[in-house]
Coordinates of C-alpha atoms in Angstrom, one line a residue:
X1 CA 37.4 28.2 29.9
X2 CA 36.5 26.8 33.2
X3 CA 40.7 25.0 32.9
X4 CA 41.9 27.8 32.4
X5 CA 39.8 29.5 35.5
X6 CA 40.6 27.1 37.2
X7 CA 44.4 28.0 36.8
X8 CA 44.3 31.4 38.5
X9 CA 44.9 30.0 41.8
X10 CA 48.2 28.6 40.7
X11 CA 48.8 32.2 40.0
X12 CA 48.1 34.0 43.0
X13 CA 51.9 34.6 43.7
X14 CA 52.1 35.9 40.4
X15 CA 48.6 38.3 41.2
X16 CA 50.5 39.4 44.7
X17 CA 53.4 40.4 43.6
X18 CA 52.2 42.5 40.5
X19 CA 49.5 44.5 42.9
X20 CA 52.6 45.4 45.0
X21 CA 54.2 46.5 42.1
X22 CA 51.4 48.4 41.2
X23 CA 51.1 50.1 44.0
X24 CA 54.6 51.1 44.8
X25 CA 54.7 52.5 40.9
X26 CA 51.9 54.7 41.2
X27 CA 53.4 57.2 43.5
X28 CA 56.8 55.8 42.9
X29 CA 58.6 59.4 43.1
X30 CA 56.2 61.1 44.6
X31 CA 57.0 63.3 48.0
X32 CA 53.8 61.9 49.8
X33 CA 53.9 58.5 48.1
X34 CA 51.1 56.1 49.7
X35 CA 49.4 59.1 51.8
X36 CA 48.2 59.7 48.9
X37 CA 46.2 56.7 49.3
X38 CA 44.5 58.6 52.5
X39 CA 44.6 62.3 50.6
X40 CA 42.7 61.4 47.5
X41 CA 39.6 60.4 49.2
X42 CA 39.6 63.5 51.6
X43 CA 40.4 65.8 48.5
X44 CA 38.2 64.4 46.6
X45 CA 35.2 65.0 49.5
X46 CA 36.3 68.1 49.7
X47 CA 35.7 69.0 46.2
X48 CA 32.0 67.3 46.0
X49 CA 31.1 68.7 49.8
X50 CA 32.1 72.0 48.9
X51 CA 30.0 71.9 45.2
X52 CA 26.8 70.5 47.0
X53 CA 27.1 71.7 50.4
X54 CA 28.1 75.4 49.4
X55 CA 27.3 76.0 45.4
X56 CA 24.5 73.9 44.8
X57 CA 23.6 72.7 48.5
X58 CA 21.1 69.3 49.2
X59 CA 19.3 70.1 52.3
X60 CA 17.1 66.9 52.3
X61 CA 16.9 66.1 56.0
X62 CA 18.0 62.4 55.3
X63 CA 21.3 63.1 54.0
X64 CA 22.7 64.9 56.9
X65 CA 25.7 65.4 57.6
X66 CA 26.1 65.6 53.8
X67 CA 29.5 65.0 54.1
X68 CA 29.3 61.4 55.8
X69 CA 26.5 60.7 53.3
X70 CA 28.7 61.9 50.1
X71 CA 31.6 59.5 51.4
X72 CA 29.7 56.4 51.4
X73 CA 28.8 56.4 48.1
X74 CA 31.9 58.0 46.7
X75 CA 34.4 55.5 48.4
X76 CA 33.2 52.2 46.8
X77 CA 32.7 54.5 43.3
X78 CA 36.1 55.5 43.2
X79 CA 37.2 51.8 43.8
X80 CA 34.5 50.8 40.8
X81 CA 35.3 53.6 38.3
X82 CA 39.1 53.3 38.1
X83 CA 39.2 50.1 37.6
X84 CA 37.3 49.7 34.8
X85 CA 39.0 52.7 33.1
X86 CA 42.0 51.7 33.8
X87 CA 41.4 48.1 32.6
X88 CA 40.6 49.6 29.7
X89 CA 44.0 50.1 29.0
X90 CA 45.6 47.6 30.2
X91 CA 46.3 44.5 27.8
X92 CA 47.4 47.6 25.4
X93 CA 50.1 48.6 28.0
X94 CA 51.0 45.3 29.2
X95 CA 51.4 44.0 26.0
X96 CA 55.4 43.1 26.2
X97 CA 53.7 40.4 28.9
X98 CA 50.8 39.0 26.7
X99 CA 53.5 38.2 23.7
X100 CA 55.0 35.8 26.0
X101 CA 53.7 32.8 25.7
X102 CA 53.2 31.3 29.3
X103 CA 51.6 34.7 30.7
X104 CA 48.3 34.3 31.7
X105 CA 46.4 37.8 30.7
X106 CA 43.3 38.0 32.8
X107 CA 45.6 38.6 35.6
X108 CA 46.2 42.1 34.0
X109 CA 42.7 43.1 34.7
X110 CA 42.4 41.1 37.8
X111 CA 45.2 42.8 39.2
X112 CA 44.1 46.5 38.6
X113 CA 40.6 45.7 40.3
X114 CA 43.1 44.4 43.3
X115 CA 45.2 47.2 43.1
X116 CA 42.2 49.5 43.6
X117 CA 40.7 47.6 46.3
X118 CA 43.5 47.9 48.3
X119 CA 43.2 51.8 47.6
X120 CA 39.5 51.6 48.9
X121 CA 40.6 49.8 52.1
X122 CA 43.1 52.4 52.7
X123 CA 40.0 55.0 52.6
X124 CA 38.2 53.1 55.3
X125 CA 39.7 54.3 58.1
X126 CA 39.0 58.1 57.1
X127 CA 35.2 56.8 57.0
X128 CA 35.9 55.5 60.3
X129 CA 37.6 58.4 61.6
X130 CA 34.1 59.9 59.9
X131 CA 31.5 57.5 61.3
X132 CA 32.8 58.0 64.9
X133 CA 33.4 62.1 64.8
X134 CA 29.1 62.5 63.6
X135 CA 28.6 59.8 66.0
X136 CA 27.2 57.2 63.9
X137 CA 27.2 53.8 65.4
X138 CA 28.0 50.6 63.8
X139 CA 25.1 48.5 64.3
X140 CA 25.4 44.7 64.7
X141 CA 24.4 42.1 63.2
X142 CA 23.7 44.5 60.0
X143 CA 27.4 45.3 60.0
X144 CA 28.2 41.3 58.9
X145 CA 26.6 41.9 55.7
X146 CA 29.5 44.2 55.1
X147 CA 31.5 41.9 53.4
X148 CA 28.5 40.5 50.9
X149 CA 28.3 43.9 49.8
X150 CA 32.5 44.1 49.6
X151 CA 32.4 41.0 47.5
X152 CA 29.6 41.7 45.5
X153 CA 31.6 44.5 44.2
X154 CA 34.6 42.7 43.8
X155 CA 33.0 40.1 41.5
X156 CA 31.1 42.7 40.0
X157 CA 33.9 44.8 39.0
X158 CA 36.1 42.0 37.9
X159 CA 33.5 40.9 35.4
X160 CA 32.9 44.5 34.2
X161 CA 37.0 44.9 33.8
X162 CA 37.7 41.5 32.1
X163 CA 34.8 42.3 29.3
X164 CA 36.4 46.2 29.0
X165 CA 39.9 45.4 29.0
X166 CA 39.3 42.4 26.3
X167 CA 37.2 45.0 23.8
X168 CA 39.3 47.4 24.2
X169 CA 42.2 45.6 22.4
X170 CA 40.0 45.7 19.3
X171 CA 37.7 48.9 19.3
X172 CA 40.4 51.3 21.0
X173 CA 37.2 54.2 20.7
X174 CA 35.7 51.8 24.1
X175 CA 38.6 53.6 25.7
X176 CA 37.2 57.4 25.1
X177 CA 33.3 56.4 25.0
X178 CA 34.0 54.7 28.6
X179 CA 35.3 58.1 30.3
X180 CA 32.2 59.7 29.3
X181 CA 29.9 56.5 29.9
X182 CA 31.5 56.2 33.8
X183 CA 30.7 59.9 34.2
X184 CA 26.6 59.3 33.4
X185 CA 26.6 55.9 35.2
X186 CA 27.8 58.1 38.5
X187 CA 24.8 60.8 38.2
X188 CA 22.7 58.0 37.4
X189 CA 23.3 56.7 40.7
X190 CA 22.2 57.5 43.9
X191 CA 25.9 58.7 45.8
X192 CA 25.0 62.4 45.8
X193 CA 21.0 62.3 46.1
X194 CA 19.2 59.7 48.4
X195 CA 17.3 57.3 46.6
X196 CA 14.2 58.2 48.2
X197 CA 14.2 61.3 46.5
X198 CA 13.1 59.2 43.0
X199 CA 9.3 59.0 43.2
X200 CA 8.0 55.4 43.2
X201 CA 6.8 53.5 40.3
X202 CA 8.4 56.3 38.3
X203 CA 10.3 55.7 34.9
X204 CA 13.5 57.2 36.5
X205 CA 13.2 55.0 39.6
X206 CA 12.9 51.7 37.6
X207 CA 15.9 52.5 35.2
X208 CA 17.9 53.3 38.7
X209 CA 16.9 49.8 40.2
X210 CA 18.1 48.0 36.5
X211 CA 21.4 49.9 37.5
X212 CA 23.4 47.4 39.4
X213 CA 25.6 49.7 41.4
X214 CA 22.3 51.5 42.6
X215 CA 22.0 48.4 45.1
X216 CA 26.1 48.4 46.2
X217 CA 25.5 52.4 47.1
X218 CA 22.1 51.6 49.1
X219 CA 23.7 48.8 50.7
X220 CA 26.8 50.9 51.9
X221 CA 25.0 53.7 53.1
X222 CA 22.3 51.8 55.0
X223 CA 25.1 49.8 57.0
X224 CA 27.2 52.3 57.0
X225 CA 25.0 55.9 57.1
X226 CA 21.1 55.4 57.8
X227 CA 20.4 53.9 61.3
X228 CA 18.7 50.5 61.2
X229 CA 14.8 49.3 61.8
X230 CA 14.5 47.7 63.4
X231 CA 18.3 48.3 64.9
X232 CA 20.7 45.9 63.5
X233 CA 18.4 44.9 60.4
X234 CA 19.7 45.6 56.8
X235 CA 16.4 46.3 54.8
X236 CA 18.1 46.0 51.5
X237 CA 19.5 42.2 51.7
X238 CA 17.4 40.4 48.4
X239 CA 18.8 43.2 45.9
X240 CA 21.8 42.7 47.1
X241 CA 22.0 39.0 47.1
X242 CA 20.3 39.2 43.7
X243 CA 22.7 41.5 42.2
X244 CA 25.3 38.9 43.5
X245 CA 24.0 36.2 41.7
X246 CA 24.1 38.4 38.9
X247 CA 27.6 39.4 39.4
X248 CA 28.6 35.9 39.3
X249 CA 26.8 35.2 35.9
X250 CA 28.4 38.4 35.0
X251 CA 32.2 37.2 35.6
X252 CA 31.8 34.6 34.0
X253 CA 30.2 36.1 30.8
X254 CA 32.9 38.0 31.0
X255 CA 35.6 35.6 31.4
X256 CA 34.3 33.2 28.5
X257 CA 34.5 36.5 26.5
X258 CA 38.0 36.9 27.4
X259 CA 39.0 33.3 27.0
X260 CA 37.8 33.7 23.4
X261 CA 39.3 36.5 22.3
X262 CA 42.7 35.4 24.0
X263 CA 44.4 34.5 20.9
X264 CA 44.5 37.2 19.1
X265 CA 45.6 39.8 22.0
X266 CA 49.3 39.5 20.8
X267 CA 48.5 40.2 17.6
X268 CA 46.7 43.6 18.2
X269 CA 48.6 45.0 21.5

């Protein structure tokens, strides 16, 4: 396992080139083409400020402006939830590449996480654009832990997507149980409600800390949304470091699990 980790460096060119292949195919034909990259996130604001701002609205005094607070959490979500739905899918699609003999698979999976990443950093500058029009200040040193929290998720994800995308080429039902299963895991964390609307000590409250992207949501919107005490702190640095540490343990869980089943991928694709 650990040579064959060790062997995704010599494949970086390889990883590069694929994510730009990626990305110029998905709006490949498309009027707008990588706009879209800056749309989707507006649109999909829109959607969720308009449903809990004017149909069901959250008035809690710490979430204002809703709309800053919604974007937070739903940025790094969107990054996290389509990559590990679409990496359920794709050994299966990308299987003419995993019958040939010298093509290393986990870079499949590796490079749909990429691919979305690069989407996510695309949506930055709208959050930007949003910090600076309510007048939210970056505060420093806090704003250094921002990339921790980037490459928790990164890790993080990866793991999640190497594990997905290797079951998936057995048990094809993962694929239609995981659109539903991502659906929960979003309520079930706190993107559209503040955390500090769970009462302490409560049963709900625990299961939301044992829910890993609990502490990547917190961790965005305290650096990014809630100001700072004392100014330039980040309150929330041991879950995050611990869910790092987990992340890591994670990925490579996941890759051993993916290194196992590698042989019989051509078989089932």
């Amino acid at each position: 396992m650990f040579h064959n980790l060790s062997q995704l460096v010599r494949y970086r060119g390889l990883i590069q080139s694929l994510v730009a292949r990626d990305l110029k195919a998905r709006y490949r034909g498309s009027v707008l083409g990588f706009f879209w990259s800056f749309i989707n996130p507006l649109l999909l604001l829109l959607v969720y400020s308009f449903v809990f701002a004017v149909v069901l609205p959250n008035r809690a005094p710490e979430t204002q402006p809703y709309a800053l607070f919604l974007f937070c959490g739903i940025l790094p979500w969107t990054w996290f939830s389509s990559s590990v739905l679409e990496s359920a899918n794709v050994l299966i699609a990308g299987g003419n590449l995993i019958k040939k003999v010298l093509f290393p698979a986990e870079v499949l999976p590796i490079v749909t996480v990429l691919s979305n990443l690069v989407h996510f950093l695309f949506g930055l500058p709208i959050l930007i654009i949003f910090l600076i029009y309510y007048r939210r200040p970056i505060e420093f040193p806090e704003v250094l832990w921002f990339p921790v929290v980037l490459l928790t998720q990164l890790i993080l994800t990866t793991g999640i997507a190497l594990i997905v995308s290797a079951l998936t080429v057995h048990f094809r039902d993962i694929k239609d149980i995981l659109s539903n299963l991502v659906t929960f895991w979003f309520f079930a964390t706190p993107i559209i409600y503040p955390m500090t609307q769970v009462e302490k000590g409560s049963l709900q409250r625990t299961l939301l800390n044992l829910n890993p992207f609990t502490h990547l949501a917190i961790s965005y919107q305290e650096i990014l949304f809630y100001p700072s005490t004392p100014p330039g702190s980040f309150g929330h640095w041991k879950g995050l470091l611990i869910l790092l540490a987990a992340s890591i343990a994670l990925f490579f869980a996941g890759y051993f699990l993916f290194d196992r089943l590698r042989d019989s991928f051509a078989e089932e694709v």
